[in-house]
Tab-separated table of C-alpha atoms and ligand atoms in Angstrom:
chain	number	residue	atom	x	y	z
A	255	MET	CA	0.291	-0.308	-0.177
A	256	ASN	CA	1.585	3.264	-1.172
A	257	LEU	CA	1.151	6.452	1.442
A	258	ASP	CA	-1.627	8.278	-1.091
A	259	GLN	CA	-4.428	5.097	0.022
A	260	LEU	CA	-3.891	5.939	3.317
A	261	PHE	CA	-4.792	9.655	2.769
A	262	THR	CA	-7.868	7.863	1.051
A	263	ARG	CA	-8.265	5.669	3.764
A	264	ASN	CA	-8.148	8.009	6.587
A	265	ARG	CA	-10.258	10.567	5.279
A	266	ALA	CA	-13.145	6.910	4.278
A	267	TRP	CA	-12.364	6.814	8.091
A	268	ALA	CA	-13.335	10.286	9.264
A	269	ARG	CA	-16.238	9.940	6.600
A	270	ASP	CA	-17.326	7.055	8.428
A	271	ILE	CA	-17.373	8.229	12.038
A	272	GLU	CA	-18.951	11.577	11.527
A	273	GLN	CA	-21.810	9.965	9.525
A	274	ARG	CA	-22.545	7.136	12.395
A	275	THR	CA	-22.084	10.190	15.209
A	276	PRO	CA	-21.919	13.618	13.652
A	277	GLY	CA	-19.729	16.738	15.251
A	278	PHE	CA	-17.789	13.605	16.754
A	279	PHE	CA	-14.830	15.530	15.853
A	280	SER	CA	-15.805	19.308	16.405
A	281	ARG	CA	-16.499	18.256	19.664
A	282	LEU	CA	-13.258	15.973	20.830
A	283	GLN	CA	-11.398	19.113	19.584
A	284	GLN	CA	-12.542	21.174	22.765
A	285	GLN	CA	-12.214	18.213	25.048
A	286	GLN	CA	-10.731	14.704	26.258
A	287	SER	CA	-11.772	12.612	29.053
A	288	PRO	CA	-10.797	9.470	28.597
A	289	GLN	CA	-10.816	6.977	31.444
A	290	TYR	CA	-7.941	4.629	30.576
A	291	LEU	CA	-4.282	4.727	30.314
A	292	TRP	CA	-2.825	2.076	28.311
A	293	ILE	CA	0.821	1.694	29.206
A	294	GLY	CA	1.462	-1.499	26.425
A	295	CYS	CA	4.198	-2.743	23.332
A	296	SER	CA	5.014	-0.761	20.592
A	297	ASP	CA	3.969	-3.936	18.255
A	298	SER	CA	2.290	-3.537	15.512
A	299	ARG	CA	0.028	-6.053	16.611
A	300	VAL	CA	-0.973	-4.960	19.328
A	301	PRO	CA	-3.582	-1.342	18.620
A	302	ALA	CA	-4.304	-0.284	21.508
A	303	ASN	CA	-7.744	1.045	20.780
A	304	GLU	CA	-8.755	-1.197	17.769
A	305	ILE	CA	-8.748	-4.247	20.878
A	306	VAL	CA	-10.970	-2.618	23.164
A	307	GLY	CA	-12.882	-0.944	20.366
A	308	LEU	CA	-12.360	2.424	21.466
A	309	LEU	CA	-13.140	5.669	19.690
A	310	PRO	CA	-10.377	8.472	19.826
A	311	GLY	CA	-10.938	10.432	23.169
A	312	GLU	CA	-11.707	6.916	25.439
A	313	MET	CA	-8.056	6.539	25.840
A	314	PHE	CA	-4.534	7.889	26.778
A	315	VAL	CA	-1.901	5.407	25.185
A	316	HIS	CA	2.058	5.330	26.213
A	317	ARG	CA	3.580	2.101	24.265
A	318	ASN	CA	7.337	1.085	24.468
A	319	VAL	CA	9.389	-2.186	23.196
A	320	ALA	CA	8.671	-5.006	25.593
A	321	ASN	CA	5.781	-2.428	27.722
A	322	VAL	CA	8.447	-2.007	30.224
A	323	VAL	CA	8.031	1.456	32.679
A	324	VAL	CA	11.020	2.628	34.701
A	325	HIS	CA	11.106	4.689	37.090
A	326	SER	CA	13.869	6.723	35.280
A	327	ASP	CA	11.998	7.488	32.133
A	328	LEU	CA	10.861	10.471	31.456
A	329	ASN	CA	8.930	10.358	28.825
A	330	CYS	CA	6.313	7.326	30.355
A	331	LEU	CA	6.291	9.513	33.423
A	332	SER	CA	5.353	12.590	31.848
A	333	VAL	CA	1.991	10.662	30.101
A	334	MET	CA	1.159	9.086	33.329
A	335	GLN	CA	1.312	12.059	35.257
A	336	PHE	CA	-0.415	13.940	32.559
A	337	ALA	CA	-3.339	11.539	32.193
A	338	ILE	CA	-3.616	10.794	35.834
A	339	ASP	CA	-3.537	14.594	37.163
A	340	SER	CA	-4.592	16.213	34.228
A	341	LEU	CA	-7.213	13.741	32.683
A	342	LYS	CA	-7.674	11.412	35.789
A	343	VAL	CA	-7.931	8.648	34.496
A	344	ARG	CA	-9.354	5.759	36.656
A	345	HIS	CA	-7.490	2.765	35.182
A	346	VAL	CA	-3.703	2.295	34.195
A	347	ILE	CA	-3.754	-0.791	32.218
A	348	VAL	CA	-0.580	-2.327	31.470
A	349	VAL	CA	-0.857	-4.491	28.561
A	350	GLY	CA	1.717	-7.129	27.365
A	351	HIS	CA	1.774	-9.732	24.681
A	352	TYR	CA	2.620	-13.034	24.032
A	353	GLY	CA	5.395	-13.844	21.616
A	354	CYS	CA	6.714	-10.457	22.234
A	355	SER	CA	9.978	-9.776	20.521
A	356	GLY	CA	11.503	-8.033	23.615
A	357	VAL	CA	10.531	-10.630	25.647
A	358	ARG	CA	12.368	-12.956	23.704
A	359	ALA	CA	15.467	-10.956	22.747
A	360	ALA	CA	15.748	-10.541	26.943
A	361	MET	CA	15.027	-14.145	27.415
A	362	GLU	CA	18.212	-15.224	24.523
A	363	ASN	CA	20.021	-12.537	25.387
A	364	LEU	CA	19.740	-11.598	21.803
A	365	HIS	CA	22.054	-8.742	20.343
A	366	ILE	CA	19.323	-6.287	18.572
A	367	GLY	CA	21.672	-2.722	19.241
A	368	ILE	CA	20.567	0.466	21.442
A	369	ALA	CA	17.606	-1.582	22.384
A	370	ASP	CA	19.583	-4.281	23.969
A	371	ASN	CA	20.148	-1.335	26.758
A	372	TRP	CA	15.848	-1.002	27.097
A	373	ILE	CA	15.126	-4.548	26.721
A	374	ARG	CA	17.997	-4.932	30.529
A	375	HIS	CA	15.281	-4.003	31.729
A	376	VAL	CA	13.470	-7.626	30.767
A	377	GLN	CA	16.056	-9.533	31.848
A	378	ASP	CA	16.295	-8.251	35.110
A	379	VAL	CA	12.842	-9.555	35.599
A	380	ARG	CA	13.827	-12.576	34.171
A	381	ASN	CA	16.920	-12.841	36.612
A	382	GLU	CA	14.225	-12.430	39.347
A	383	HIS	CA	12.516	-15.276	38.308
A	384	ARG	CA	15.390	-17.349	36.989
A	385	GLY	CA	14.948	-20.006	39.424
A	386	TRP	CA	11.156	-20.987	38.524
A	387	LEU	CA	11.590	-19.531	34.633
A	388	TYR	CA	14.388	-22.109	33.558
A	389	SER	CA	12.480	-25.382	35.761
A	390	LEU	CA	10.001	-24.649	33.012
A	391	PRO	CA	10.175	-26.278	29.632
A	392	GLU	CA	12.568	-24.339	27.321
A	393	GLY	CA	10.362	-22.611	24.494
A	394	SER	CA	6.679	-21.278	24.166
A	395	MET	CA	6.396	-22.166	27.251
A	396	ARG	CA	8.963	-20.264	29.473
A	397	LEU	CA	8.543	-16.998	26.900
A	398	ASN	CA	4.639	-16.786	27.589
A	399	ALA	CA	5.713	-17.097	31.118
A	400	LEU	CA	8.291	-14.040	30.933
A	401	CYS	CA	5.687	-12.247	28.999
A	402	GLU	CA	3.796	-12.423	31.909
A	403	LEU	CA	6.055	-11.759	34.691
A	404	ASN	CA	6.788	-8.700	32.591
A	405	VAL	CA	3.648	-7.576	33.109
A	406	LEU	CA	3.402	-8.241	36.395
A	407	GLU	CA	6.553	-6.527	37.420
A	408	GLN	CA	6.032	-3.247	35.127
A	409	SER	CA	2.443	-2.812	37.171
A	410	LEU	CA	3.906	-3.429	40.414
A	411	ASN	CA	6.824	-0.459	39.188
A	412	VAL	CA	3.199	1.856	38.291
A	413	CYS	CA	2.173	1.595	41.339
A	414	GLN	CA	5.252	2.827	42.914
A	415	THR	CA	5.856	5.915	41.131
A	416	THR	CA	5.872	8.799	42.535
A	417	VAL	CA	2.870	9.660	40.081
A	418	VAL	CA	0.760	6.907	41.512
A	419	GLN	CA	1.609	7.029	45.073
A	420	ASP	CA	0.899	11.127	44.985
A	421	ALA	CA	-2.409	10.434	43.596
A	422	TRP	CA	-3.362	7.804	46.176
A	423	ALA	CA	-1.978	10.213	48.785
A	424	ARG	CA	-4.162	12.500	47.741
A	425	GLY	CA	-7.071	10.291	47.866
A	426	GLN	CA	-7.376	10.195	43.819
A	427	GLU	CA	-9.155	6.779	42.777
A	428	VAL	CA	-6.722	5.555	40.294
A	429	VAL	CA	-6.755	1.745	39.817
A	430	VAL	CA	-3.901	-0.257	37.568
A	431	HIS	CA	-3.700	-3.371	36.391
A	432	GLY	CA	-2.070	-6.078	33.780
A	433	TRP	CA	-3.135	-7.412	31.192
A	434	VAL	CA	-1.792	-10.261	28.692
A	435	TYR	CA	-3.090	-10.462	25.011
A	436	GLY	CA	-3.103	-13.083	22.917
A	437	LEU	CA	-1.861	-12.456	19.259
A	438	HIS	CA	-3.095	-15.792	17.794
A	439	ASP	CA	-6.944	-14.959	19.430
A	440	GLY	CA	-6.951	-11.375	19.952
A	441	HIS	CA	-8.163	-12.149	23.450
A	442	LEU	CA	-6.855	-9.697	26.213
A	443	LYS	CA	-6.701	-11.750	29.580
A	444	ASP	CA	-6.523	-10.281	33.185
A	445	MET	CA	-3.048	-11.319	35.402
A	446	ARG	CA	-5.385	-10.168	38.365
A	447	ILE	CA	-3.381	-7.702	39.564
A	448	SER	CA	-6.015	-4.992	40.483
A	449	VAL	CA	-4.350	-2.677	42.817
A	450	ALA	CA	-5.514	0.609	44.183
A	451	HIS	CA	-4.245	1.064	47.348
A	452	PRO	CA	-0.603	1.165	48.277
A	453	GLU	CA	-1.604	-0.944	51.142
A	454	SER	CA	-2.775	-3.748	49.150
A	455	LEU	CA	0.044	-3.302	46.304
A	456	GLN	CA	2.720	-6.554	48.281
A	457	LEU	CA	-0.581	-8.833	49.407
A	458	ALA	CA	-1.856	-7.873	44.853
A	459	TYR	CA	1.262	-8.639	43.615
A	460	ALA	CA	2.253	-12.163	45.886
A	461	GLU	CA	-1.553	-13.451	45.160
A	462	ALA	CA	-1.224	-12.564	41.273
A	463	LEU	CA	2.368	-14.098	41.365
A	464	SER	CA	1.249	-17.675	42.949
A	465	GLU	CA	-1.701	-17.867	40.436
A	466	LEU	CA	0.791	-17.136	37.464
A	467	LYS	CA	2.663	-20.003	38.520
A	468	LYS	CA	-0.232	-22.212	38.935
A	469	ARG	CA	-1.407	-21.749	35.650
A	470	TYR	CA	2.665	-22.824	34.371
A	471	VAL	CA	3.172	-26.101	36.475
A	472	PRO	CA	4.549	-27.923	33.224
A	473	SER	CA	2.267	-31.774	33.555
A	474	ALA	CA	-1.125	-28.962	33.597
A	475	GLU	CA	-0.157	-27.959	30.260
A	476	THR	CA	-1.732	-31.448	28.846
A	477	LYS	CA	-4.612	-30.983	30.248
B	599	LIG	CO1	5.751	-6.744	22.171
């Protein structure tokens, strides 16, 4: 497809939305009030709005390689602060996906280039859970497990940012979630780490981790 075709498609898309909801764009121009902040992977197969059927204006989005949340990443922190402090989103959702190339590169110590330094953060996750991960069969099962573990760890990181901690301290309602997306069937799965208060963070993490590990008992894979 050439670039002209992208413009043609763009006009058709905008016309379609205006036909269904007259005045859609002029209203949206005045104000955005999304309820959700999506922190996902840059992978082209995981388009945030489309997966959950949301229109422009309904979800604030930050994406990077392997949906990593680093405490010194000004880009991600700025997005989070704007979404939480100004737009007052109610839910922050970290969304990983199975078959993530960034996670695979981390697992297999692949040399990609500058991204190696970014993926180091996922290797930290791998190393943290190394004993358990390497008890699983090598291949897709172990990779899927690291994709899920990465979601839990990055959700934990979101909860520990000053942005979320400050919001909770002033009584603002913000719930942090971790989901994982299946490229093979287009389905989202809730990792069941939903945190709404700083006090419930450690327990929510521990329970979600224990649930995750139960799903990966190697013998259970055959049932
Ligand atoms: Co990915």
